[in-house]
Amino acid sequence: MRDHSTDVFQTSLAGETMAIFCGPTSNKFIFSNELKLVRSWLPRSISKALAQQNADPYSLSYKLADQVSHKFLKLDCIQQYVGTMDSMVKQHLDEFWLPFDQVKVHPLAKEFTFELSCRIFVEFSNPSPELIKQLRDPFFEFIEGIFSTPLNIPGMPYYKALKKSALVQEKLFEIMEQRKIQLSDVEQQQQQQDQVVYDRDLLGQFLMATDEHGTSVRKEDVARVIVGFIFASFYTTSTTIAFVVYFLSKHPDIYEKVLQEQMEIKKTKQAGDLLTWADVQKMKYSWNVICETMRLRPPATGGYKEVITDFTYSGFNIPKGWKYFPDPENFDPSRFEGSGPPPFTFVPFGGGPRMCTGKEYARMETLVFLHNLVTKFRFKMVNPNEKIFYNPDPVPAEGLHVYLQPNS
């Protein structure tokens, strides 16, 4: 393998020797060979921190957990949460943005997306601030060390990350036991009234699930999926929200187009009405803006695959001067109009049979947040030259500090 190439090169990441595949041709090759040459995988250090290391993909519990979680994230199920997202965004902005003339977007976006994840995945019926804090504090701390050098030695960031990850799992186990008692009581009451028992959050779905063999989902598999879902849904989405604000601050003309689209939707709502899935479907230009944001500032720098059989990848040469996007450094949402970019040039949610199942959840969350944000505020960066750090994913160095002005 060549040491330096625009197509593929070898390096070391997260304590593992890896081949890095780059560009549309490589994307197509990898996604087209899922389960043939490669399969989804996480480095051992990240897998351990995310409670994935002891998972048995051949067990009935693992398979049932995957079935339940995939069904939960299907569009016909997840679209019912649009109103919940809208209500929570409104409350968040009124409490943490409206009273101030300056805010730091990224920390606030992390707080909001984490609370929403807790509501959808753990405790739909109004999780208490104390419950959220008990999950959030160790979760945020373990996120700080998950991508650090994987040295499990006292005092090292990775050591602390593992300790905090264990605390999150223990808290989830405790919540599960409490919910089992609650669900048992509700089930008895509703069965007496010939009602179907249903629970609106993912944890409740897990606790009620059984397969044809009577197998239920092990608590370790419940924690594995929920920790992974919370990590993916709050970590990447909060970054995207922050950089949408970043680019709209730098491009007022694009902000005005987004505002116009969102105001057209707002005009159709009566006081107290919440957004619906039909409203989200109308936010086409706003989604183009979000996609262009993810193209220029990908919230995750890449995905991991494990080679399952030897193969050769060579002979893919890119002609000198050829580009996948015209003017690639420019922020231009119009490149996503019509049929959009060429296949495999834009893959923020992966591709092939293992495309991210949370795509629609992320789309809904970011669009609902953007709708409320632009219809309520105008914003300008306090430091227009605020730097971006990569650790390994992009982070605004100062939290994206902005001035706020209420939209009249």
Short mmCIF file of C-alpha atoms in Angstrom, two decimals:
data_model
loop_
_atom_site.label_atom_id
_atom_site.label_comp_id
_atom_site.label_asym_id
_atom_site.label_seq_id
_atom_site.Cartn_x
_atom_site.Cartn_y
_atom_site.Cartn_z
CA MET A 1 0.00 0.00 0.00
CA ARG A 2 1.29 3.45 -0.86
CA ASP A 3 2.21 5.68 2.06
CA HIS A 4 0.56 8.74 0.54
CA SER A 5 -2.42 8.68 -1.83
CA THR A 6 -5.63 10.62 -2.43
CA ASP A 7 -7.44 7.27 -2.69
CA VAL A 8 -6.16 5.07 0.12
CA PHE A 9 -3.38 5.17 2.69
CA GLN A 10 -2.29 3.40 5.85
CA THR A 11 -2.16 4.96 9.30
CA SER A 12 -2.83 4.27 12.98
CA LEU A 13 -5.99 5.44 14.75
CA ALA A 14 -7.38 4.62 18.20
CA GLY A 15 -4.58 2.13 18.75
CA GLU A 16 -5.38 0.20 15.55
CA THR A 17 -3.62 -0.10 12.20
CA MET A 18 -6.05 1.10 9.56
CA ALA A 19 -6.40 1.72 5.85
CA ILE A 20 -8.13 5.04 5.13
CA PHE A 21 -10.31 5.06 2.01
CA CYS A 22 -11.12 8.50 0.57
CA GLY A 23 -13.44 9.93 -2.08
CA PRO A 24 -16.55 8.82 -3.99
CA THR A 25 -14.90 5.87 -5.73
CA SER A 26 -13.73 4.50 -2.40
CA ASN A 27 -17.12 5.18 -0.80
CA LYS A 28 -18.88 3.25 -3.54
CA PHE A 29 -16.42 0.37 -3.26
CA ILE A 30 -16.81 0.09 0.53
CA PHE A 31 -20.60 0.52 0.67
CA SER A 32 -21.11 -1.90 -2.24
CA ASN A 33 -19.10 -4.60 -0.49
CA GLU A 34 -20.74 -4.51 2.94
CA LEU A 35 -20.81 -8.09 4.31
CA LYS A 36 -18.86 -9.26 1.26
CA LEU A 37 -15.42 -7.80 1.95
CA VAL A 38 -16.06 -5.58 4.97
CA ARG A 39 -18.49 -5.22 7.87
CA SER A 40 -19.34 -2.51 10.37
CA TRP A 41 -16.90 -2.30 13.24
CA LEU A 42 -15.60 -0.04 16.00
CA PRO A 43 -12.04 0.17 17.36
CA ARG A 44 -11.75 -1.80 20.61
CA SER A 45 -11.11 1.34 22.65
CA ILE A 46 -14.27 3.09 21.38
CA SER A 47 -16.33 -0.10 21.53
CA LYS A 48 -15.38 -0.58 25.17
CA ALA A 49 -16.28 3.00 26.10
CA LEU A 50 -19.65 2.69 24.35
CA ALA A 51 -20.56 -0.55 26.19
CA GLN A 52 -20.27 -2.61 23.00
CA GLN A 53 -17.31 -4.84 23.86
CA ASN A 54 -19.20 -7.83 25.31
CA ALA A 55 -22.02 -7.89 22.78
CA ASP A 56 -22.74 -11.25 21.13
CA PRO A 57 -24.19 -10.59 17.66
CA TYR A 58 -25.29 -14.23 17.42
CA SER A 59 -27.38 -14.22 20.60
CA LEU A 60 -31.19 -14.05 20.48
CA SER A 61 -31.11 -11.03 22.79
CA TYR A 62 -28.78 -9.11 20.46
CA LYS A 63 -30.93 -9.90 17.43
CA LEU A 64 -34.12 -8.91 19.23
CA ALA A 65 -32.53 -5.64 20.39
CA ASP A 66 -31.58 -4.84 16.79
CA GLN A 67 -35.11 -5.61 15.57
CA VAL A 68 -36.71 -3.38 18.20
CA SER A 69 -34.30 -0.47 17.66
CA HIS A 70 -34.56 -0.58 13.85
CA LYS A 71 -38.37 -0.63 14.05
CA PHE A 72 -38.30 2.29 16.50
CA LEU A 73 -36.26 4.46 14.11
CA LYS A 74 -38.38 3.71 11.04
CA LEU A 75 -40.03 6.77 9.56
CA ASP A 76 -43.60 5.73 10.32
CA CYS A 77 -42.65 5.48 14.01
CA ILE A 78 -40.19 8.32 14.48
CA GLN A 79 -42.32 10.98 12.76
CA GLN A 80 -44.76 10.91 15.70
CA TYR A 81 -42.11 12.77 17.76
CA VAL A 82 -42.07 15.95 15.65
CA GLY A 83 -44.49 17.70 18.00
CA THR A 84 -42.47 16.62 21.05
CA MET A 85 -39.28 17.96 19.47
CA ASP A 86 -41.00 21.25 18.61
CA SER A 87 -42.35 21.70 22.12
CA MET A 88 -38.96 20.97 23.67
CA VAL A 89 -37.09 23.34 21.33
CA LYS A 90 -39.52 26.16 22.14
CA GLN A 91 -39.07 25.59 25.87
CA HIS A 92 -35.28 25.40 25.51
CA LEU A 93 -35.01 28.64 23.52
CA ASP A 94 -37.34 30.51 25.87
CA GLU A 95 -35.36 29.41 28.92
CA PHE A 96 -31.75 29.47 27.77
CA TRP A 97 -31.63 31.88 24.80
CA LEU A 98 -34.39 34.48 25.00
CA PRO A 99 -33.31 36.11 28.32
CA PHE A 100 -29.80 36.83 26.97
CA ASP A 101 -28.24 38.98 24.28
CA GLN A 102 -25.26 36.60 23.91
CA VAL A 103 -25.02 32.80 24.08
CA LYS A 104 -22.55 30.03 23.31
CA VAL A 105 -24.33 27.84 20.79
CA HIS A 106 -22.42 24.57 20.97
CA PRO A 107 -22.72 23.92 24.74
CA LEU A 108 -26.41 24.81 24.64
CA ALA A 109 -27.00 22.61 21.60
CA LYS A 110 -25.34 19.70 23.45
CA GLU A 111 -27.57 20.27 26.49
CA PHE A 112 -30.70 20.33 24.34
CA THR A 113 -29.91 17.35 22.12
CA PHE A 114 -28.92 15.27 25.15
CA GLU A 115 -32.16 16.08 26.96
CA LEU A 116 -34.16 15.23 23.84
CA SER A 117 -32.31 11.91 23.52
CA CYS A 118 -33.17 11.08 27.13
CA ARG A 119 -36.83 11.89 26.43
CA ILE A 120 -37.09 9.78 23.25
CA PHE A 121 -34.88 6.86 24.24
CA VAL A 122 -35.08 6.60 28.04
CA GLU A 123 -38.07 8.32 29.67
CA PHE A 124 -40.71 9.84 27.42
CA SER A 125 -43.09 10.97 30.17
CA ASN A 126 -41.21 14.07 31.27
CA PRO A 127 -37.85 12.88 32.63
CA SER A 128 -36.94 14.73 35.80
CA PRO A 129 -34.06 17.24 35.71
CA GLU A 130 -32.34 15.04 38.29
CA LEU A 131 -32.52 11.95 36.06
CA ILE A 132 -31.13 13.89 33.10
CA LYS A 133 -28.31 15.27 35.25
CA GLN A 134 -27.43 11.79 36.57
CA LEU A 135 -26.99 10.60 32.99
CA ARG A 136 -25.60 13.80 31.48
CA ASP A 137 -22.73 14.53 33.86
CA PRO A 138 -20.90 11.19 33.47
CA PHE A 139 -21.89 10.98 29.80
CA PHE A 140 -20.35 14.35 28.96
CA GLU A 141 -17.20 13.42 30.87
CA PHE A 142 -16.74 10.10 29.12
CA ILE A 143 -17.25 11.78 25.73
CA GLU A 144 -14.24 13.98 26.54
CA GLY A 145 -11.97 10.94 26.69
CA ILE A 146 -13.48 8.48 24.24
CA PHE A 147 -11.21 9.52 21.36
CA SER A 148 -8.09 10.01 23.48
CA THR A 149 -5.06 7.71 23.44
CA PRO A 150 -6.48 4.35 24.66
CA LEU A 151 -4.35 4.00 27.79
CA ASN A 152 -6.38 2.52 30.64
CA ILE A 153 -4.11 3.96 33.31
CA PRO A 154 -5.27 6.06 36.30
CA GLY A 155 -5.03 9.75 35.49
CA MET A 156 -5.35 9.29 31.73
CA PRO A 157 -8.44 10.66 29.89
CA TYR A 158 -9.33 7.22 28.51
CA TYR A 159 -9.25 5.68 32.00
CA LYS A 160 -11.68 8.34 33.19
CA ALA A 161 -13.88 7.78 30.13
CA LEU A 162 -14.26 4.08 30.99
CA LYS A 163 -15.12 4.88 34.60
CA LYS A 164 -17.79 7.37 33.56
CA SER A 165 -19.17 4.98 30.93
CA ALA A 166 -19.62 2.36 33.64
CA LEU A 167 -21.54 4.91 35.74
CA VAL A 168 -23.88 5.61 32.81
CA GLN A 169 -24.55 1.89 32.38
CA GLU A 170 -25.23 1.41 36.09
CA LYS A 171 -27.69 4.30 36.05
CA LEU A 172 -29.46 2.78 33.04
CA PHE A 173 -29.70 -0.57 34.84
CA GLU A 174 -31.27 1.21 37.81
CA ILE A 175 -33.78 3.00 35.56
CA MET A 176 -34.65 -0.32 33.89
CA GLU A 177 -35.56 -1.93 37.20
CA GLN A 178 -37.80 1.00 38.12
CA ARG A 179 -39.48 0.96 34.71
CA LYS A 180 -40.13 -2.79 34.86
CA ILE A 181 -42.17 -2.27 38.02
CA GLN A 182 -44.06 0.66 36.47
CA LEU A 183 -44.78 -1.23 33.24
CA SER A 184 -45.97 -4.27 35.16
CA ASP A 185 -48.48 -2.14 37.07
CA VAL A 186 -49.66 -0.38 33.90
CA GLU A 187 -49.94 -3.69 32.04
CA GLN A 188 -52.15 -5.19 34.73
CA GLN A 189 -54.44 -2.15 34.73
CA GLN A 190 -54.74 -1.96 30.95
CA GLN A 191 -55.25 -5.70 30.47
CA GLN A 192 -58.16 -5.51 32.89
CA GLN A 193 -59.65 -2.90 30.55
CA ASP A 194 -58.77 -4.88 27.37
CA GLN A 195 -56.34 -2.16 26.25
CA VAL A 196 -53.13 -2.71 24.31
CA VAL A 197 -50.04 -1.88 26.36
CA TYR A 198 -47.71 0.50 24.52
CA ASP A 199 -44.78 2.61 25.62
CA ARG A 200 -43.53 5.63 23.68
CA ASP A 201 -39.81 5.56 24.45
CA LEU A 202 -37.21 3.08 23.27
CA LEU A 203 -36.46 1.75 26.75
CA GLY A 204 -40.10 0.85 27.24
CA GLN A 205 -40.16 -0.92 23.87
CA PHE A 206 -37.12 -2.96 24.88
CA LEU A 207 -38.60 -3.94 28.23
CA MET A 208 -41.84 -5.18 26.64
CA ALA A 209 -40.22 -7.02 23.72
CA THR A 210 -40.09 -10.83 23.44
CA ASP A 211 -39.49 -13.06 20.45
CA GLU A 212 -41.22 -16.31 19.43
CA HIS A 213 -38.98 -18.23 21.84
CA GLY A 214 -39.98 -16.04 24.78
CA THR A 215 -36.56 -14.40 24.80
CA SER A 216 -36.38 -10.87 26.18
CA VAL A 217 -33.63 -8.30 25.69
CA ARG A 218 -30.79 -8.58 28.21
CA LYS A 219 -30.13 -5.43 30.21
CA GLU A 220 -26.59 -5.32 28.78
CA ASP A 221 -27.99 -5.18 25.24
CA VAL A 222 -30.49 -2.49 26.24
CA ALA A 223 -27.65 -0.38 27.66
CA ARG A 224 -25.47 -1.07 24.60
CA VAL A 225 -28.08 0.27 22.18
CA ILE A 226 -29.23 3.21 24.29
CA VAL A 227 -25.67 4.41 25.04
CA GLY A 228 -24.86 4.17 21.33
CA PHE A 229 -28.05 5.97 20.30
CA ILE A 230 -27.58 8.80 22.79
CA PHE A 231 -23.95 9.22 21.74
CA ALA A 232 -24.80 9.32 18.02
CA SER A 233 -27.90 11.50 18.37
CA PHE A 234 -26.60 14.22 20.66
CA TYR A 235 -22.90 14.35 19.81
CA THR A 236 -23.15 14.75 16.04
CA THR A 237 -26.45 16.65 15.91
CA SER A 238 -25.31 19.32 18.37
CA THR A 239 -22.19 19.86 16.27
CA THR A 240 -24.29 20.24 13.12
CA ILE A 241 -26.64 22.73 14.83
CA ALA A 242 -23.65 24.82 15.96
CA PHE A 243 -22.13 24.94 12.48
CA VAL A 244 -25.47 25.76 10.84
CA VAL A 245 -25.50 28.87 13.05
CA TYR A 246 -21.84 29.46 12.13
CA PHE A 247 -22.52 29.46 8.39
CA LEU A 248 -25.79 31.38 8.59
CA SER A 249 -23.96 34.05 10.58
CA LYS A 250 -21.42 34.35 7.78
CA HIS A 251 -24.01 34.26 4.99
CA PRO A 252 -26.93 36.62 5.80
CA ASP A 253 -28.37 36.16 2.31
CA ILE A 254 -28.77 32.44 2.96
CA TYR A 255 -30.20 33.15 6.41
CA GLU A 256 -32.89 35.29 4.74
CA LYS A 257 -33.85 32.45 2.39
CA VAL A 258 -34.10 30.03 5.31
CA LEU A 259 -36.16 32.56 7.27
CA GLN A 260 -38.51 33.08 4.34
CA GLU A 261 -39.12 29.33 4.00
CA GLN A 262 -39.70 28.89 7.73
CA MET A 263 -41.97 31.94 8.03
CA GLU A 264 -44.20 30.51 5.27
CA ILE A 265 -44.66 27.45 7.45
CA LYS A 266 -45.18 29.48 10.62
CA LYS A 267 -47.93 31.54 8.95
CA THR A 268 -50.00 28.36 8.54
CA LYS A 269 -49.97 27.64 12.29
CA GLN A 270 -52.40 28.88 14.89
CA ALA A 271 -51.20 30.00 18.33
CA GLY A 272 -50.15 26.91 20.26
CA ASP A 273 -49.97 24.65 17.19
CA LEU A 274 -46.94 22.40 17.01
CA LEU A 275 -45.03 21.39 13.90
CA THR A 276 -46.06 18.21 12.11
CA TRP A 277 -44.27 15.78 9.82
CA ALA A 278 -45.98 17.51 6.87
CA ASP A 279 -44.37 20.79 7.94
CA VAL A 280 -40.93 19.18 8.11
CA GLN A 281 -41.40 17.93 4.54
CA LYS A 282 -41.75 21.54 3.37
CA MET A 283 -38.33 22.56 4.73
CA LYS A 284 -36.45 21.70 1.54
CA TYR A 285 -34.10 24.69 1.30
CA SER A 286 -33.37 24.50 5.02
CA TRP A 287 -32.34 20.86 4.60
CA ASN A 288 -30.04 21.87 1.73
CA VAL A 289 -28.40 24.34 4.13
CA ILE A 290 -27.94 21.61 6.74
CA CYS A 291 -26.49 19.23 4.14
CA GLU A 292 -24.04 21.87 2.92
CA THR A 293 -23.05 22.44 6.56
CA MET A 294 -22.35 18.73 7.01
CA ARG A 295 -20.38 18.68 3.76
CA LEU A 296 -18.03 21.45 4.90
CA ARG A 297 -17.97 20.53 8.61
CA PRO A 298 -18.74 16.80 8.85
CA PRO A 299 -19.89 16.10 12.43
CA ALA A 300 -18.12 12.75 12.22
CA THR A 301 -14.86 12.46 10.30
CA GLY A 302 -15.54 8.96 9.03
CA GLY A 303 -16.84 5.46 9.72
CA TYR A 304 -15.09 2.22 10.58
CA LYS A 305 -15.19 -1.13 8.77
CA GLU A 306 -13.44 -4.42 9.44
CA VAL A 307 -12.00 -6.46 6.54
CA ILE A 308 -13.53 -9.95 6.58
CA THR A 309 -11.61 -11.40 3.64
CA ASP A 310 -8.46 -10.46 1.75
CA PHE A 311 -8.98 -8.15 -1.22
CA THR A 312 -7.04 -5.81 -3.47
CA TYR A 313 -7.98 -2.18 -4.07
CA SER A 314 -5.85 -0.47 -6.68
CA GLY A 315 -5.92 1.28 -10.02
CA PHE A 316 -8.36 4.03 -9.06
CA ASN A 317 -6.71 7.23 -10.27
CA ILE A 318 -8.25 10.70 -10.03
CA PRO A 319 -7.41 12.99 -13.00
CA LYS A 320 -5.38 16.04 -12.06
CA GLY A 321 -7.56 19.08 -11.40
CA TRP A 322 -10.82 17.09 -11.24
CA LYS A 323 -13.10 17.97 -8.28
CA TYR A 324 -16.11 16.27 -6.74
CA PHE A 325 -17.77 19.63 -6.03
CA PRO A 326 -17.36 22.87 -8.01
CA ASP A 327 -15.81 25.53 -5.72
CA PRO A 328 -15.66 23.01 -2.86
CA GLU A 329 -14.69 25.58 -0.19
CA ASN A 330 -17.71 27.81 -0.88
CA PHE A 331 -20.87 27.51 1.22
CA ASP A 332 -23.52 26.91 -1.45
CA PRO A 333 -26.73 25.06 -0.48
CA SER A 334 -27.91 25.18 -4.11
CA ARG A 335 -25.57 22.29 -4.92
CA PHE A 336 -28.14 20.03 -3.21
CA GLU A 337 -31.04 21.14 -5.42
CA GLY A 338 -32.55 18.83 -8.03
CA SER A 339 -30.84 15.46 -8.03
CA GLY A 340 -28.10 16.82 -5.77
CA PRO A 341 -24.43 15.85 -5.77
CA PRO A 342 -23.16 12.82 -7.73
CA PRO A 343 -23.59 9.46 -5.96
CA PHE A 344 -21.14 8.67 -3.12
CA THR A 345 -19.72 12.22 -3.00
CA PHE A 346 -21.83 13.13 0.05
CA VAL A 347 -22.28 10.37 2.63
CA PRO A 348 -22.82 11.92 6.11
CA PHE A 349 -25.06 8.98 7.03
CA GLY A 350 -23.00 6.29 5.33
CA GLY A 351 -24.43 4.19 2.53
CA GLY A 352 -25.32 0.71 1.37
CA PRO A 353 -27.21 -1.79 3.57
CA ARG A 354 -25.72 -0.31 6.76
CA MET A 355 -26.76 3.31 6.20
CA CYS A 356 -27.35 5.11 9.49
CA THR A 357 -30.80 4.17 10.79
CA GLY A 358 -30.98 7.48 12.65
CA LYS A 359 -30.93 9.65 9.53
CA GLU A 360 -34.59 10.71 9.74
CA TYR A 361 -34.32 11.33 13.48
CA ALA A 362 -31.33 13.64 12.89
CA ARG A 363 -33.09 15.35 9.98
CA MET A 364 -36.22 16.03 12.02
CA GLU A 365 -34.26 17.25 15.04
CA THR A 366 -32.06 19.71 13.15
CA LEU A 367 -34.90 21.06 11.01
CA VAL A 368 -37.25 21.57 13.96
CA PHE A 369 -34.48 23.33 15.87
CA LEU A 370 -33.63 25.52 12.86
CA HIS A 371 -37.29 26.45 12.33
CA ASN A 372 -37.64 27.76 15.88
CA LEU A 373 -34.22 29.38 15.92
CA VAL A 374 -34.53 31.52 12.79
CA THR A 375 -38.15 32.50 13.39
CA LYS A 376 -37.20 33.70 16.88
CA PHE A 377 -33.69 35.19 16.46
CA ARG A 378 -31.15 36.87 14.27
CA PHE A 379 -27.57 36.17 15.29
CA LYS A 380 -24.04 37.36 14.63
CA MET A 381 -20.75 35.83 15.75
CA VAL A 382 -18.98 37.68 18.56
CA ASN A 383 -15.67 36.62 17.03
CA PRO A 384 -16.05 36.24 13.24
CA ASN A 385 -12.63 34.59 13.18
CA GLU A 386 -13.40 31.97 15.83
CA LYS A 387 -11.17 28.97 15.15
CA ILE A 388 -12.25 25.39 14.62
CA PHE A 389 -10.54 22.57 16.51
CA TYR A 390 -10.54 18.95 15.34
CA ASN A 391 -10.52 16.37 18.14
CA PRO A 392 -11.02 14.38 15.91
CA ASP A 393 -14.32 15.94 14.84
CA PRO A 394 -14.78 19.71 14.33
CA VAL A 395 -15.57 21.83 17.40
CA PRO A 396 -15.89 25.65 17.61
CA ALA A 397 -12.96 26.75 19.78
CA GLU A 398 -15.05 29.25 21.79
CA GLY A 399 -18.31 27.31 21.77
CA LEU A 400 -19.61 29.50 18.90
CA HIS A 401 -20.27 32.70 20.82
CA VAL A 402 -23.01 34.77 19.14
CA TYR A 403 -24.98 37.97 19.69
CA LEU A 404 -28.75 37.49 19.65
CA GLN A 405 -31.44 39.82 18.40
CA PRO A 406 -35.12 38.82 18.67
CA ASN A 407 -36.87 38.55 15.31
CA SER A 408 -39.74 41.02 15.25
#
